[in-house]
Coordinates of N, CA and C in Angstrom, one line a residue:
M1 N -6.0 -20.8 1.3 CA -5.6 -20.6 3.0 C -6.8 -20.4 3.8
A2 N -7.8 -20.7 3.7 CA -8.8 -20.9 4.1 C -8.9 -21.2 5.7
E3 N -9.3 -20.6 6.6 CA -9.6 -21.0 8.0 C -10.8 -21.4 8.5
H4 N -10.9 -22.0 9.1 CA -12.0 -22.7 9.9 C -12.0 -21.8 10.8
A5 N -14.1 -21.2 10.8 CA -14.2 -20.6 12.2 C -15.4 -20.8 12.7
N6 N -15.8 -21.0 13.9 CA -17.0 -21.4 14.6 C -18.2 -20.5 14.6
V7 N -19.1 -21.1 14.2 CA -20.4 -20.4 13.7 C -21.1 -20.6 14.8
Y8 N -21.8 -19.7 15.4 CA -22.7 -19.8 16.8 C -24.1 -19.0 16.1
P9 N -25.3 -20.1 16.1 CA -26.5 -19.7 15.5 C -27.0 -18.5 16.5
L10 N -28.0 -17.3 15.8 CA -28.3 -16.4 16.3 C -29.1 -16.7 17.6
R11 N -30.0 -17.7 16.8 CA -31.0 -18.4 18.0 C -30.7 -20.0 18.6
R12 N -31.4 -19.8 19.8 CA -30.5 -21.0 20.5 C -31.5 -21.9 19.8
E13 N -31.5 -23.1 19.4 CA -32.0 -24.3 19.5 C -32.2 -25.0 20.9
P14 N -33.4 -26.0 20.4 CA -33.7 -27.0 21.5 C -32.7 -27.9 22.0
Q15 N -31.8 -28.4 22.9 CA -30.6 -29.2 23.0 C -31.0 -30.3 23.0
R16 N -30.3 -31.7 21.7 CA -30.9 -32.6 21.3 C -29.3 -32.8 21.2
E17 N -29.6 -34.6 21.2 CA -28.3 -35.4 20.7 C -27.7 -35.0 19.7
R18 N -26.8 -35.1 19.1 CA -26.1 -34.7 17.9 C -25.2 -36.2 17.6
E19 N -25.1 -36.4 16.2 CA -24.5 -37.1 16.1 C -23.1 -37.1 15.7
P20 N -22.0 -37.5 16.4 CA -20.6 -36.9 16.4 C -20.3 -36.7 14.6
Q21 N -19.8 -35.8 14.4 CA -19.6 -35.3 12.9 C -17.5 -35.9 12.6
P22 N -17.8 -36.3 11.7 CA -16.3 -37.1 11.3 C -15.5 -35.6 11.1
E23 N -14.3 -35.8 11.3 CA -13.3 -34.7 11.5 C -13.2 -34.6 10.1
P24 N -13.0 -33.6 9.5 CA -12.7 -32.9 8.3 C -11.3 -33.4 7.8
R25 N -11.6 -34.0 6.6 CA -10.0 -34.5 6.0 C -9.0 -33.6 5.5
P26 N -8.0 -33.9 5.8 CA -6.7 -32.0 5.3 C -6.8 -32.6 3.8
Q27 N -7.1 -31.4 3.0 CA -7.1 -31.1 1.9 C -6.0 -31.1 1.1
E28 N -6.2 -31.6 -0.2 CA -4.4 -32.1 -0.8 C -4.5 -30.2 -1.1
R29 N -3.0 -30.4 -1.0 CA -2.3 -28.8 -0.9 C -2.7 -28.8 -2.6
Q30 N -3.5 -27.1 -3.2 CA -4.1 -26.7 -4.3 C -3.1 -26.3 -4.4
T31 N -2.8 -26.4 -5.7 CA -1.4 -25.1 -6.9 C -2.1 -24.2 -7.0
Q32 N -1.5 -22.9 -6.0 CA -2.3 -21.7 -6.8 C -1.3 -21.1 -7.9
E33 N -2.2 -20.8 -8.7 CA -1.8 -19.9 -9.9 C -1.2 -18.6 -9.5
P34 N 0.2 -18.5 -10.2 CA 0.9 -17.1 -9.9 C 0.2 -15.6 -10.3
L35 N 0.1 -15.0 -9.4 CA -0.2 -13.7 -9.8 C 0.4 -12.8 -11.0
W36 N -0.5 -12.5 -12.1 CA 0.3 -11.8 -13.1 C 1.3 -10.7 -12.6
R37 N 0.9 -9.8 -11.4 CA 2.1 -8.8 -10.9 C 3.1 -9.4 -10.6
E38 N 3.2 -10.8 -9.8 CA 4.3 -11.2 -9.4 C 5.4 -11.9 -10.8
V39 N 4.5 -12.1 -11.7 CA 5.3 -12.8 -13.0 C 5.7 -11.5 -13.7
L40 N 4.6 -10.4 -14.0 CA 5.6 -9.2 -14.4 C 6.7 -8.7 -13.3
G41 N 6.4 -8.5 -12.3 CA 7.5 -8.3 -11.5 C 8.9 -8.6 -11.7
R42 N 8.9 -10.1 -11.4 CA 9.9 -11.0 -11.9 C 10.8 -10.7 -13.1
R43 N 9.9 -10.6 -14.5 CA 10.3 -10.1 -15.4 C 10.9 -8.6 -15.4
L44 N 10.7 -7.8 -15.1 CA 11.1 -6.6 -14.8 C 12.4 -6.4 -14.7
R45 N 12.6 -7.5 -13.1 CA 13.9 -7.2 -12.5 C 14.4 -8.4 -13.6
V46 N 14.4 -8.8 -14.0 CA 15.0 -9.8 -14.9 C 16.0 -9.1 -15.7
L47 N 15.1 -8.3 -16.6 CA 15.7 -7.2 -17.8 C 16.3 -6.2 -17.1
R48 N 15.8 -5.4 -16.0 CA 16.7 -4.6 -15.2 C 18.2 -5.2 -15.4
Q49 N 18.0 -6.1 -14.4 CA 19.7 -6.7 -13.9 C 20.4 -7.5 -15.2
E50 N 19.5 -7.9 -16.2 CA 20.3 -8.0 -17.7 C 21.0 -6.9 -18.2
Q51 N 20.4 -5.9 -17.8 CA 21.3 -4.3 -18.7 C 22.2 -3.7 -17.6
Q52 N 22.4 -4.4 -16.4 CA 23.3 -3.4 -15.0 C 22.8 -2.6 -14.7
E53 N 21.4 -2.5 -14.7 CA 21.2 -1.3 -13.9 C 20.5 -1.0 -12.5
T54 N 20.9 -0.1 -11.8 CA 20.1 -0.1 -10.6 C 18.7 0.8 -10.5
L55 N 17.8 0.2 -9.5 CA 16.6 0.5 -9.5 C 16.4 2.2 -9.8
S56 N 17.4 3.0 -9.2 CA 17.3 4.2 -9.6 C 17.3 4.8 -10.9
E57 N 18.4 4.2 -11.8 CA 18.2 4.5 -13.0 C 16.9 3.8 -14.0
T58 N 16.6 3.1 -13.6 CA 15.2 2.5 -14.6 C 14.1 3.5 -14.1
A59 N 14.2 3.4 -12.8 CA 13.0 4.5 -12.1 C 13.1 5.6 -12.6
A60 N 14.4 6.5 -12.5 CA 14.7 7.9 -13.3 C 14.1 7.7 -15.0
R61 N 14.4 7.0 -15.3 CA 13.9 6.9 -17.2 C 12.6 6.7 -17.1
A62 N 11.9 6.0 -16.4 CA 10.2 5.5 -16.4 C 9.7 6.7 -15.8
G63 N 9.9 7.1 -14.9 CA 9.4 8.5 -14.5 C 8.8 8.2 -13.2
I64 N 9.1 7.2 -12.2 CA 8.6 6.7 -11.2 C 9.7 6.9 -9.9
S65 N 9.2 6.3 -8.7 CA 10.3 6.5 -7.6 C 10.9 5.4 -7.4
P66 N 12.1 4.9 -7.4 CA 12.5 3.7 -7.0 C 12.2 2.8 -6.2
Q67 N 11.5 3.1 -5.0 CA 10.6 2.5 -4.5 C 9.3 2.0 -4.9
Y68 N 8.8 2.6 -5.6 CA 7.5 1.9 -6.6 C 7.8 0.6 -7.4
L69 N 9.3 1.3 -7.9 CA 9.7 0.0 -8.8 C 9.9 -1.2 -8.0
S70 N 10.5 -1.1 -7.2 CA 11.2 -2.0 -5.9 C 9.7 -3.1 -5.9
E71 N 8.8 -2.4 -5.6 CA 7.5 -3.1 -5.3 C 6.9 -3.6 -6.2
I72 N 7.0 -3.1 -7.5 CA 6.5 -3.7 -8.5 C 7.3 -5.1 -8.6
E73 N 8.6 -4.7 -8.9 CA 9.5 -6.0 -8.9 C 8.9 -7.3 -7.9
R74 N 8.6 -6.8 -7.0 CA 8.3 -7.8 -5.7 C 7.4 -8.1 -5.8
G75 N 6.4 -7.9 -6.7 CA 4.7 -7.9 -6.6 C 3.7 -7.5 -6.0
R76 N 4.1 -6.5 -4.9 CA 3.5 -5.7 -4.2 C 2.5 -5.1 -4.8
K77 N 3.1 -4.5 -5.7 CA 1.5 -3.4 -6.6 C 1.5 -3.8 -8.1
E78 N 0.2 -3.2 -8.1 CA -0.1 -3.4 -9.5 C -0.2 -2.3 -10.2
P79 N 0.6 -2.2 -11.4 CA 1.0 -1.6 -11.9 C 0.2 -1.0 -13.2
S80 N -0.5 0.3 -13.4 CA -1.5 0.4 -14.4 C -0.6 0.5 -15.6
S81 N -1.4 0.1 -16.8 CA -1.0 -0.6 -18.1 C -0.1 0.9 -18.8
E82 N -0.3 2.1 -18.2 CA 1.1 3.1 -18.4 C 2.1 3.2 -18.1
M83 N 2.3 2.5 -16.7 CA 3.4 2.5 -15.9 C 3.5 1.5 -16.6
I84 N 3.3 0.3 -17.0 CA 4.0 -0.9 -17.5 C 4.5 -0.3 -18.8
A85 N 3.7 0.6 -19.5 CA 4.6 0.8 -20.9 C 5.7 1.6 -20.5
A86 N 5.8 2.2 -19.7 CA 6.6 3.3 -19.4 C 8.1 2.6 -18.5
L87 N 7.7 1.7 -18.2 CA 8.8 0.8 -17.6 C 9.2 -0.1 -18.6
A88 N 8.7 -0.7 -19.6 CA 9.1 -1.5 -20.9 C 9.7 -0.5 -21.6
G89 N 9.3 0.8 -21.9 CA 10.1 1.8 -22.8 C 11.6 2.0 -22.0
A90 N 11.6 2.2 -20.7 CA 12.9 2.8 -20.2 C 13.6 1.5 -20.2
L91 N 13.0 -0.1 -20.3 CA 14.4 -1.0 -20.4 C 14.2 -1.1 -21.8
G92 N 14.0 -0.5 -22.8 CA 14.8 -0.8 -24.2 C 14.1 -1.7 -24.9
T93 N 12.4 -2.0 -24.2 CA 11.8 -3.2 -24.9 C 10.4 -2.8 -25.1
T94 N 9.4 -3.4 -25.9 CA 8.2 -3.0 -26.3 C 7.1 -3.3 -25.1
L95 N 5.7 -2.4 -25.1 CA 5.0 -3.6 -24.2 C 4.5 -4.8 -24.7
I96 N 4.3 -5.0 -26.2 CA 3.9 -6.1 -26.4 C 5.3 -7.3 -26.3
D97 N 6.3 -7.1 -26.3 CA 7.2 -7.9 -26.3 C 7.4 -8.3 -24.7
L98 N 7.3 -7.3 -23.9 CA 7.2 -7.4 -22.1 C 5.5 -8.2 -22.0
T99 N 4.8 -8.1 -22.7 CA 3.7 -8.8 -22.0 C 3.3 -10.1 -22.7
E100 N 4.3 -10.4 -24.0 CA 4.8 -12.0 -24.3 C 5.5 -12.6 -23.5
H101 N 6.9 -12.4 -23.2 CA 7.5 -12.6 -22.0 C 6.7 -13.4 -20.5
V102 N 5.8 -12.3 -20.3 CA 5.2 -12.5 -19.0 C 4.3 -13.5 -19.3
A103 N 3.5 -13.3 -20.4 CA 2.8 -14.7 -20.7 C 3.3 -16.3 -20.8
G104 N 4.7 -15.9 -21.6 CA 5.3 -17.2 -21.8 C 5.9 -17.9 -20.4
D105 N 6.1 -17.0 -19.4 CA 6.5 -17.2 -17.9 C 5.2 -17.4 -17.2
L106 N 4.3 -17.4 -17.2 CA 2.9 -17.8 -16.7 C 2.8 -19.3 -17.4
R107 N 3.2 -19.2 -18.8 CA 2.4 -20.6 -18.9 C 3.6 -21.6 -18.6
R108 N 4.8 -21.6 -18.4 CA 5.6 -22.0 -17.8 C 5.4 -22.7 -16.5
Q109 N 5.2 -21.6 -15.6 CA 4.6 -21.8 -14.4 C 3.5 -23.0 -14.2
L110 N 2.6 -22.5 -14.8 CA 1.2 -23.2 -15.0 C 1.4 -24.7 -15.4
S111 N 2.6 -24.8 -16.4 CA 2.5 -26.1 -16.6 C 3.4 -27.0 -15.9
R112 N 4.2 -26.4 -15.0 CA 5.0 -27.2 -13.9 C 4.1 -27.5 -13.0
A113 N 3.2 -26.7 -12.3 CA 2.3 -26.8 -11.8 C 1.1 -27.8 -11.8
S114 N 0.9 -27.9 -13.2 CA -0.2 -29.1 -13.8 C 0.6 -30.2 -13.7
R115 N 1.7 -30.3 -13.9 CA 2.4 -31.6 -14.1 C 2.4 -32.2 -12.7
T116 N 2.3 -31.2 -11.9 CA 2.2 -32.1 -10.1 C 0.9 -32.3 -9.6
R117 N -0.1 -32.0 -10.6 CA -1.5 -32.2 -10.0 C -1.8 -33.5 -10.5
A118 N -1.7 -34.5 -10.9 CA -1.9 -35.9 -11.4 C -3.0 -36.1 -12.2
G119 N -2.6 -35.3 -13.4 CA -3.8 -36.0 -14.6 C -4.9 -34.7 -14.4
R120 N -4.9 -33.9 -13.3 CA -6.2 -33.4 -13.5 C -6.3 -32.1 -14.2
T121 N -7.3 -31.5 -15.0 CA -7.3 -30.6 -15.9 C -8.1 -29.4 -15.3
R122 N -8.0 -28.2 -16.1 CA -8.9 -27.1 -15.7 C -9.2 -26.7 -16.8
P123 N -9.9 -25.5 -16.8 CA -10.4 -24.9 -18.2 C -9.2 -24.1 -19.0
G124 N -9.1 -24.5 -19.8 CA -7.8 -23.5 -20.6 C -6.6 -24.2 -20.6
D125 N -6.4 -25.5 -20.2 CA -5.6 -26.6 -20.5 C -5.8 -27.1 -21.8
I126 N -4.4 -27.0 -22.4 CA -4.4 -27.4 -23.8 C -4.2 -29.2 -23.5
L127 N -5.3 -29.8 -24.4 CA -5.1 -31.2 -24.7 C -5.3 -31.9 -25.7
A128 N -4.5 -33.3 -25.9 CA -4.2 -33.5 -27.4 C -5.2 -34.8 -27.0
L129 N -5.9 -35.0 -28.3 CA -6.9 -36.8 -28.3 C -6.2 -37.2 -29.7
A130 N -6.0 -38.6 -29.3 CA -5.6 -39.1 -30.4 C -6.6 -40.1 -30.8
A131 N -6.7 -40.5 -31.9 CA -7.8 -41.2 -32.5 C -7.6 -42.8 -32.1

């Protein structure tokens, strides 16, 4: 979402006739990769809702405020690894299980996004070649 800014030189150059610049073509919409904290937050919310718990109940067991848990679930805050471990424990899962679920969610989102990129690949994409 870069905006174009007007740049003015500090020194004035002698006025000369400039060739008309072609208008920049609108760039195709680039698919943004999801942020870890957003995917983690969604996964934590799903786990909490599957257990039919309120923010307050889960937050109390994890030792954090309900407001902070809400911000984590909405992807607004980047919790520390200790906080993620406390939340995993409060939700009855392990840190490794939670991490694997988040990694799987990320992979699914990225594969959906890559299908819309019409055959382009990036570092880390898995490719299969046939002989």
